[in-house]
CSV table of C-alpha atoms and ligand atoms in Angstrom, one decimal:
chain,number,residue,atom,x,y,z
A,1,MET,CA,-1.4,-1.8,25.0
A,2,SER,CA,-3.8,1.1,25.7
A,3,GLY,CA,-5.7,2.8,22.9
A,4,GLU,CA,-3.3,5.8,23.0
A,5,GLU,CA,-0.2,3.7,22.3
A,6,TYR,CA,-1.5,2.4,19.0
A,7,ALA,CA,-0.2,3.7,15.7
A,8,ILE,CA,-3.9,4.4,14.9
A,9,PRO,CA,-5.0,5.6,18.3
A,10,SER,CA,-8.5,5.5,19.9
A,11,GLN,CA,-10.6,8.4,18.8
A,12,PRO,CA,-14.4,8.8,19.1
A,13,LEU,CA,-16.4,9.6,15.9
A,14,PRO,CA,-16.1,11.7,13.8
A,15,VAL,CA,-12.7,10.3,12.7
A,16,SER,CA,-10.7,11.1,9.6
A,17,SER,CA,-7.7,9.3,8.1
A,18,ARG,CA,-5.5,9.4,5.1
A,19,SER,CA,-3.6,6.7,3.2
A,20,PRO,CA,-1.1,6.9,0.4
A,21,GLY,CA,-1.2,5.0,-2.9
A,22,LYS,CA,1.5,2.6,-4.0
A,23,CYS,CA,3.8,1.9,-7.0
A,24,ILE,CA,5.3,-1.5,-7.6
A,25,ILE,CA,8.9,-1.5,-8.9
A,26,PHE,CA,9.5,-5.3,-9.0
A,27,GLY,CA,7.5,-8.5,-8.7
A,28,GLU,CA,3.8,-7.8,-9.3
A,29,HIS,CA,1.8,-10.9,-10.1
A,30,ALA,CA,4.6,-13.2,-9.0
A,31,VAL,CA,4.1,-11.9,-5.4
A,32,VAL,CA,0.6,-13.5,-5.4
A,33,HIS,CA,2.4,-16.9,-5.8
A,34,GLY,CA,5.0,-16.2,-3.0
A,35,ALA,CA,7.8,-14.5,-5.0
A,36,PRO,CA,9.4,-11.2,-3.7
A,37,GLU,CA,8.1,-7.8,-4.5
A,38,LEU,CA,9.3,-4.2,-4.1
A,39,ALA,CA,6.9,-1.3,-3.9
A,40,PHE,CA,6.8,2.2,-2.4
A,41,ALA,CA,4.0,4.3,-1.0
A,42,VAL,CA,3.3,7.3,-3.4
A,43,ASP,CA,2.5,10.8,-2.3
A,44,LEU,CA,-1.1,10.7,-3.7
A,45,HIS,CA,-3.6,10.1,-1.0
A,46,THR,CA,-7.1,8.9,-0.2
A,47,GLN,CA,-8.8,10.7,2.7
A,48,VAL,CA,-11.7,9.1,4.6
A,49,LEU,CA,-14.1,10.7,7.1
A,50,ALA,CA,-16.6,8.7,9.2
A,51,ARG,CA,-19.3,10.0,11.5
A,52,SER,CA,-22.4,8.7,13.1
A,53,ALA,CA,-25.6,9.1,11.0
A,54,PRO,CA,-29.2,7.9,10.9
A,55,GLY,CA,-28.3,5.4,8.1
A,56,PHE,CA,-25.2,4.0,6.3
A,57,SER,CA,-23.9,5.9,3.3
A,58,LEU,CA,-20.7,6.3,1.3
A,59,ASN,CA,-20.3,9.6,-0.5
A,60,ALA,CA,-24.1,10.1,0.0
A,61,ASP,CA,-24.9,6.7,-1.6
A,62,PRO,CA,-27.3,4.9,0.7
A,63,HIS,CA,-26.9,1.6,-1.2
A,64,ALA,CA,-23.1,1.4,-0.8
A,65,ALA,CA,-23.3,-0.7,2.4
A,66,GLU,CA,-24.9,-3.5,0.3
A,67,GLU,CA,-23.4,-2.8,-3.1
A,68,HIS,CA,-19.8,-1.3,-2.8
A,69,PRO,CA,-17.6,-4.4,-2.5
A,70,TYR,CA,-14.9,-2.8,-0.3
A,71,PHE,CA,-17.2,-0.7,1.9
A,72,ARG,CA,-19.6,-3.7,2.4
A,73,THR,CA,-16.8,-6.0,3.3
A,74,ALA,CA,-15.1,-3.6,5.7
A,75,LEU,CA,-18.3,-2.9,7.6
A,76,ALA,CA,-19.1,-6.6,7.8
A,77,ARG,CA,-15.7,-7.6,9.1
A,78,ARG,CA,-14.5,-4.5,11.0
A,79,TRP,CA,-17.5,-2.7,12.4
A,80,VAL,CA,-18.6,-4.5,15.5
A,81,GLY,CA,-22.1,-3.5,16.6
A,82,GLY,CA,-22.9,-2.0,13.3
A,83,THR,CA,-24.3,1.4,14.3
A,84,PRO,CA,-24.9,3.5,11.1
A,85,LEU,CA,-22.1,5.6,9.7
A,86,GLU,CA,-21.9,8.3,7.1
A,87,VAL,CA,-18.5,7.9,5.3
A,88,ARG,CA,-16.9,10.4,2.9
A,89,SER,CA,-14.0,9.4,0.7
A,90,THR,CA,-11.9,11.6,-1.7
A,91,SER,CA,-8.8,10.5,-3.5
A,92,ARG,CA,-6.1,11.9,-5.8
A,93,ILE,CA,-5.2,8.3,-6.9
A,94,PRO,CA,-6.6,7.5,-10.4
A,95,GLN,CA,-8.8,4.4,-10.3
A,96,GLY,CA,-7.7,1.4,-12.3
A,97,ALA,CA,-4.3,2.8,-12.9
A,98,GLY,CA,-2.3,0.3,-10.9
A,99,LEU,CA,-1.5,2.8,-8.1
A,100,GLY,CA,-3.4,1.1,-5.3
A,101,SER,CA,-6.6,3.1,-5.1
A,102,SER,CA,-8.5,0.2,-3.6
A,103,ALA,CA,-5.8,-0.7,-1.1
A,104,SER,CA,-5.5,3.0,-0.1
A,105,PHE,CA,-9.3,3.1,0.5
A,106,CYS,CA,-9.4,-0.1,2.4
A,107,SER,CA,-6.5,0.9,4.7
A,108,ALA,CA,-7.9,4.4,5.3
A,109,LEU,CA,-11.4,2.9,6.1
A,110,VAL,CA,-10.1,0.2,8.4
A,111,ALA,CA,-8.1,2.9,10.2
A,112,VAL,CA,-11.2,5.1,11.0
A,113,LEU,CA,-13.2,2.0,12.0
A,114,GLY,CA,-10.3,0.9,14.2
A,115,ALA,CA,-9.8,4.3,15.8
A,116,ALA,CA,-13.5,4.5,16.6
A,117,GLN,CA,-13.3,1.1,18.3
A,118,GLY,CA,-10.3,1.7,20.6
A,119,GLY,CA,-7.4,2.0,18.2
A,120,VAL,CA,-5.4,-0.5,16.2
A,121,ASP,CA,-1.6,-1.2,15.8
A,122,ARG,CA,0.0,-1.1,12.4
A,123,PRO,CA,0.5,-4.8,11.8
A,124,ALA,CA,-3.2,-5.4,12.7
A,125,LEU,CA,-4.2,-2.5,10.3
A,126,ALA,CA,-2.1,-4.1,7.5
A,127,GLN,CA,-3.6,-7.6,8.1
A,128,ALA,CA,-7.2,-6.3,8.3
A,129,SER,CA,-6.8,-4.1,5.2
A,130,TYR,CA,-5.5,-7.2,3.3
A,131,ASP,CA,-8.4,-9.3,4.6
A,132,VAL,CA,-10.9,-6.8,3.4
A,133,GLU,CA,-9.3,-6.2,0.0
A,134,LYS,CA,-8.8,-10.0,-0.6
A,135,ALA,CA,-12.4,-10.8,0.4
A,136,ALA,CA,-13.8,-8.1,-1.8
A,137,GLN,CA,-11.5,-8.8,-4.8
A,138,GLY,CA,-11.3,-12.6,-4.5
A,139,VAL,CA,-7.6,-12.9,-5.3
A,140,GLY,CA,-4.4,-11.0,-4.6
A,141,SER,CA,-1.4,-10.5,-2.3
A,142,PRO,CA,-1.0,-8.2,0.7
A,143,GLY,CA,1.7,-6.1,-1.2
A,144,ASP,CA,-0.6,-3.1,-1.9
A,145,THR,CA,-2.3,-3.0,1.5
A,146,SER,CA,1.0,-3.4,3.5
A,147,THR,CA,2.8,-0.8,1.4
A,148,VAL,CA,0.1,1.8,2.0
A,149,ALA,CA,-0.3,0.9,5.6
A,150,ALA,CA,3.5,1.2,6.2
A,151,GLY,CA,4.6,4.0,3.9
A,152,GLY,CA,8.1,4.2,2.4
A,153,TYR,CA,9.8,1.4,0.4
A,154,ILE,CA,8.5,-2.1,1.3
A,155,THR,CA,9.4,-5.6,0.3
A,156,ILE,CA,7.2,-8.6,0.4
A,157,ASN,CA,9.1,-11.9,0.9
A,158,GLY,CA,12.3,-10.0,0.3
A,159,ALA,CA,15.6,-10.5,2.1
A,160,GLY,CA,17.3,-7.7,4.1
A,161,GLY,CA,15.9,-4.6,5.6
A,162,ASP,CA,13.9,-4.4,8.8
A,163,HIS,CA,11.1,-6.9,9.4
A,164,LEU,CA,7.8,-5.1,10.0
A,165,TRP,CA,5.2,-7.9,10.2
A,166,THR,CA,3.9,-11.2,8.7
A,167,ILE,CA,0.6,-11.2,6.9
A,168,ARG,CA,-1.3,-14.5,7.2
A,169,GLY,CA,-3.2,-15.7,4.1
A,170,SER,CA,-5.4,-18.8,3.5
A,171,GLU,CA,-2.7,-20.5,1.4
A,172,ARG,CA,0.6,-18.8,2.5
A,173,ASP,CA,2.1,-16.2,4.7
A,174,TRP,CA,4.0,-13.1,3.5
A,175,GLU,CA,6.9,-11.4,5.3
A,176,VAL,CA,6.8,-7.6,5.1
A,177,ARG,CA,10.1,-5.6,5.4
A,178,ARG,CA,11.2,-2.0,5.1
A,179,VAL,CA,14.2,-1.1,2.9
A,180,ALA,CA,16.0,2.3,2.7
A,181,ASP,CA,14.6,4.9,0.3
A,182,PRO,CA,17.3,5.6,-2.3
A,183,GLY,CA,16.0,9.1,-2.8
A,184,TRP,CA,15.0,8.8,-6.4
A,185,VAL,CA,12.2,10.5,-8.3
A,186,TRP,CA,9.9,8.2,-10.4
A,187,VAL,CA,7.5,9.0,-13.2
A,188,VAL,CA,4.3,7.1,-13.7
A,189,ALA,CA,2.2,7.3,-16.9
A,190,HIS,CA,-1.4,6.1,-17.0
A,191,SER,CA,-2.4,4.6,-20.3
A,192,GLY,CA,-6.1,5.5,-19.7
A,193,ILE,CA,-7.0,1.9,-20.3
A,194,PRO,CA,-8.9,0.5,-17.3
A,195,ARG,CA,-8.6,-3.1,-16.3
A,196,ALA,CA,-9.7,-5.4,-13.4
A,197,THR,CA,-7.0,-6.6,-11.1
A,198,GLY,CA,-8.8,-9.8,-10.4
A,199,ASP,CA,-9.1,-10.8,-14.0
A,200,ALA,CA,-5.4,-10.1,-14.7
A,201,VAL,CA,-4.4,-12.1,-11.6
A,202,ARG,CA,-6.5,-15.0,-12.6
A,203,ASN,CA,-5.1,-15.0,-16.2
A,204,VAL,CA,-1.5,-14.9,-14.9
A,205,THR,CA,-2.3,-17.7,-12.4
A,206,GLN,CA,-3.5,-19.9,-15.4
A,207,ARG,CA,-0.4,-19.0,-17.4
A,208,LEU,CA,1.9,-20.0,-14.5
A,209,ALA,CA,0.1,-23.4,-14.3
A,210,GLN,CA,1.6,-24.3,-17.6
A,211,PRO,CA,4.7,-26.6,-17.7
A,212,ASP,CA,7.1,-23.7,-17.9
A,213,GLY,CA,5.3,-21.9,-15.0
A,214,PRO,CA,7.7,-22.9,-12.2
A,215,GLU,CA,10.7,-21.8,-14.3
A,216,LEU,CA,9.0,-18.4,-15.0
A,217,LEU,CA,8.2,-17.9,-11.4
A,218,ALA,CA,11.8,-18.6,-10.4
A,219,GLU,CA,13.0,-16.0,-12.9
A,220,PHE,CA,10.5,-13.4,-11.5
A,221,ALA,CA,11.8,-14.2,-8.0
A,222,ARG,CA,15.5,-13.9,-9.2
A,223,VAL,CA,14.8,-10.5,-10.9
A,224,ALA,CA,12.9,-9.1,-7.9
A,225,THR,CA,15.6,-10.3,-5.4
A,226,ALA,CA,18.3,-8.7,-7.4
A,227,GLY,CA,16.2,-5.6,-7.9
A,228,ILE,CA,15.6,-5.2,-4.2
A,229,ARG,CA,19.4,-5.4,-3.6
A,230,ALA,CA,20.0,-2.9,-6.4
A,231,VAL,CA,17.5,-0.3,-5.1
A,232,ALA,CA,18.8,-0.8,-1.5
A,233,GLY,CA,22.4,-0.2,-2.8
A,234,GLY,CA,21.4,2.8,-4.9
A,235,ASP,CA,22.6,1.0,-8.1
A,236,ARG,CA,20.5,2.7,-10.9
A,237,VAL,CA,22.2,0.8,-13.8
A,238,ALA,CA,21.3,-2.5,-12.3
A,239,VAL,CA,17.8,-1.4,-11.5
A,240,ALA,CA,17.3,-0.3,-15.1
A,241,GLU,CA,18.4,-3.6,-16.5
A,242,LEU,CA,16.3,-5.6,-14.0
A,243,MET,CA,13.2,-3.4,-14.8
A,244,ALA,CA,13.6,-4.3,-18.5
A,245,ARG,CA,13.9,-8.0,-17.6
A,246,ASN,CA,10.9,-7.8,-15.4
A,247,GLN,CA,8.9,-6.2,-18.2
A,248,GLU,CA,9.9,-9.1,-20.5
A,249,LEU,CA,8.6,-11.6,-18.0
A,250,LEU,CA,5.3,-9.6,-17.6
A,251,ARG,CA,5.0,-9.6,-21.4
A,252,THR,CA,5.5,-13.4,-21.4
A,253,VAL,CA,2.7,-14.0,-18.9
A,254,GLY,CA,0.4,-11.8,-21.0
A,255,VAL,CA,-0.2,-8.7,-19.0
A,256,SER,CA,1.5,-6.1,-21.2
A,257,HIS,CA,-0.7,-4.1,-23.7
A,258,PRO,CA,0.1,-2.4,-27.0
A,259,ARG,CA,-0.6,1.0,-25.3
A,260,LEU,CA,1.8,0.2,-22.5
A,261,GLU,CA,4.5,-0.9,-25.0
A,262,ALA,CA,3.9,2.4,-26.9
A,263,LEU,CA,4.5,4.4,-23.7
A,264,LEU,CA,7.6,2.4,-22.9
A,265,GLU,CA,9.0,3.1,-26.4
A,266,ALA,CA,8.1,6.8,-26.1
A,267,ALA,CA,9.9,7.0,-22.7
A,268,ALA,CA,13.0,5.2,-23.8
A,269,PRO,CA,15.2,8.2,-24.8
A,270,ALA,CA,14.7,9.9,-21.4
A,271,ALA,CA,14.5,6.8,-19.3
A,272,GLU,CA,17.1,4.7,-17.5
A,273,GLY,CA,14.6,2.0,-16.7
A,274,ALA,CA,10.9,1.4,-17.4
A,275,LYS,CA,8.2,-1.3,-17.0
A,276,LEU,CA,4.5,-1.7,-16.4
A,277,THR,CA,3.4,-1.3,-12.8
A,278,GLY,CA,0.6,-3.1,-11.0
A,279,ALA,CA,-1.8,-5.6,-12.6
A,280,GLY,CA,-1.1,-4.5,-16.2
A,281,ALA,CA,-3.4,-5.3,-19.2
A,282,GLY,CA,-3.9,-1.5,-19.2
A,283,GLY,CA,-3.1,0.7,-16.2
A,284,SER,CA,0.3,2.4,-16.0
A,285,ILE,CA,4.0,2.2,-16.6
A,286,VAL,CA,6.7,3.4,-14.1
A,287,VAL,CA,9.9,5.0,-15.3
A,288,LEU,CA,13.2,5.8,-13.6
A,289,PRO,CA,14.1,9.0,-15.5
A,290,LYS,CA,17.6,9.8,-16.6
A,291,PRO,CA,18.8,12.4,-14.1
A,292,GLY,CA,17.8,15.9,-15.2
A,293,GLN,CA,15.5,14.6,-18.0
A,294,GLU,CA,12.3,14.4,-15.9
A,295,VAL,CA,10.6,17.2,-17.8
A,296,ASP,CA,11.6,15.8,-21.2
A,297,LEU,CA,10.3,12.4,-20.1
A,298,VAL,CA,6.9,13.8,-19.0
A,299,ARG,CA,6.6,15.7,-22.3
A,300,ARG,CA,7.4,12.5,-24.3
A,301,LEU,CA,4.9,10.5,-22.4
A,302,ALA,CA,2.1,13.1,-22.8
A,303,ARG,CA,2.8,13.4,-26.5
A,304,ALA,CA,2.4,9.6,-26.8
A,305,GLY,CA,-1.0,9.9,-25.2
A,306,GLY,CA,-0.2,8.9,-21.6
A,307,LEU,CA,-1.2,10.8,-18.5
A,308,PRO,CA,2.2,11.3,-16.8
A,309,PHE,CA,2.9,12.4,-13.3
A,310,VAL,CA,6.0,12.6,-11.2
A,311,VAL,CA,5.7,10.5,-8.0
A,312,ARG,CA,7.7,10.8,-4.8
A,313,PRO,CA,7.7,8.2,-2.1
A,314,SER,CA,5.5,8.9,0.9
A,315,PRO,CA,7.5,8.0,4.0
A,316,VAL,CA,4.4,7.9,6.1
A,317,GLY,CA,1.7,5.2,5.7
A,318,THR,CA,-1.9,5.4,6.8
A,319,THR,CA,-2.5,7.9,9.7
A,320,LEU,CA,-5.4,9.6,11.4
A,321,VAL,CA,-5.6,13.2,10.1
A,322,GLY,CA,-4.6,15.7,12.6
A,323,GLU,CA,-2.4,13.4,14.7
A,324,PRO,CA,1.4,13.7,14.6
A,325,GLU,CA,3.0,11.7,11.8
A,326,LEU,CA,4.2,8.3,13.2
B,401,PMV,O1,-2.8,-2.8,-10.3
B,401,PMV,P1,-3.0,-3.1,-8.9
B,401,PMV,O2,-2.8,-1.9,-8.0
B,401,PMV,O3,-4.3,-3.7,-8.6
B,401,PMV,O4,-1.8,-4.1,-8.5
B,401,PMV,C1,-2.0,-5.4,-8.1
B,401,PMV,C2,-0.6,-6.1,-8.0
B,401,PMV,C3,-0.8,-7.6,-8.3
B,401,PMV,O5,0.5,-8.2,-8.0
B,401,PMV,C4,-1.1,-7.8,-9.8
B,401,PMV,C5,-1.9,-8.2,-7.5
B,401,PMV,C6,-1.6,-8.3,-6.0
B,401,PMV,O6,-2.6,-8.4,-5.3
B,401,PMV,O7,-0.4,-8.4,-5.6
């Protein structure tokens, strides 16, 4: 394949890219242990620009190449030759909200580094973005990085849909597929409570090591499998029930939070379905609004102290800025 045929084509520096965020509908945490997950890329973006410079910097910070975990790891793994780069990054994705800000940054950064070194195809972009995020974070699945790299609705270890690629991990592989967008609008509300994904993942891993862990994991998998089928079939009633069941499971493994429960309660009158999204223990909830009640829902969530916003799926994953959308 020549550089021009890659999804991220060859381009000399300076190079700019953009990458969406993500929102998980079913299966967070359980996906780390091999269960299915459904997520979509959200229309909030990170934009990254890289150019040659006398020394390395990220947003004018000259220490980032040693200190910023994702930047340092991406340069070490994906920047052969190591000539100095000035990188700028701006994002509309709130940090620590469970909307994939780190995955979005990793994928956008790997894309500019790949473009400057001859181009990269999308499966390789997804694998490299996962490798960087995992190495910097220590734990986790490729759900976030593959969703932002691909765009649209994505399943990890799900059945049905079109197979996109396989992500290789040290302990297991993950199958990544695309499912049809049902055309729904979702509302996310950030609790304002920050949390660390790595800590939440490690706590759930410990919880799942208890005697009832395998049974819980099987139930997570059952709910996500049914949820993927319900979203693909446009069945909102089934999706709502399954979101409630998924939330119960997340509560059982200890990643809900009183602020998230308060937001879920506030949303209820205008919501068909709702649950936490992402690592939990803070972060955000995702709500499937009752049709026509989106504005009422946003008001209720804001009154309850959340930071609500309407999110739409981004059908396009990571791209270079200025190129035609692939
Ligand atoms: O909250 P986030 O965006 O870090 O979501 C992480 C999703 C988990 O399943 C909890 C971890 C993972 O790597 O899949």
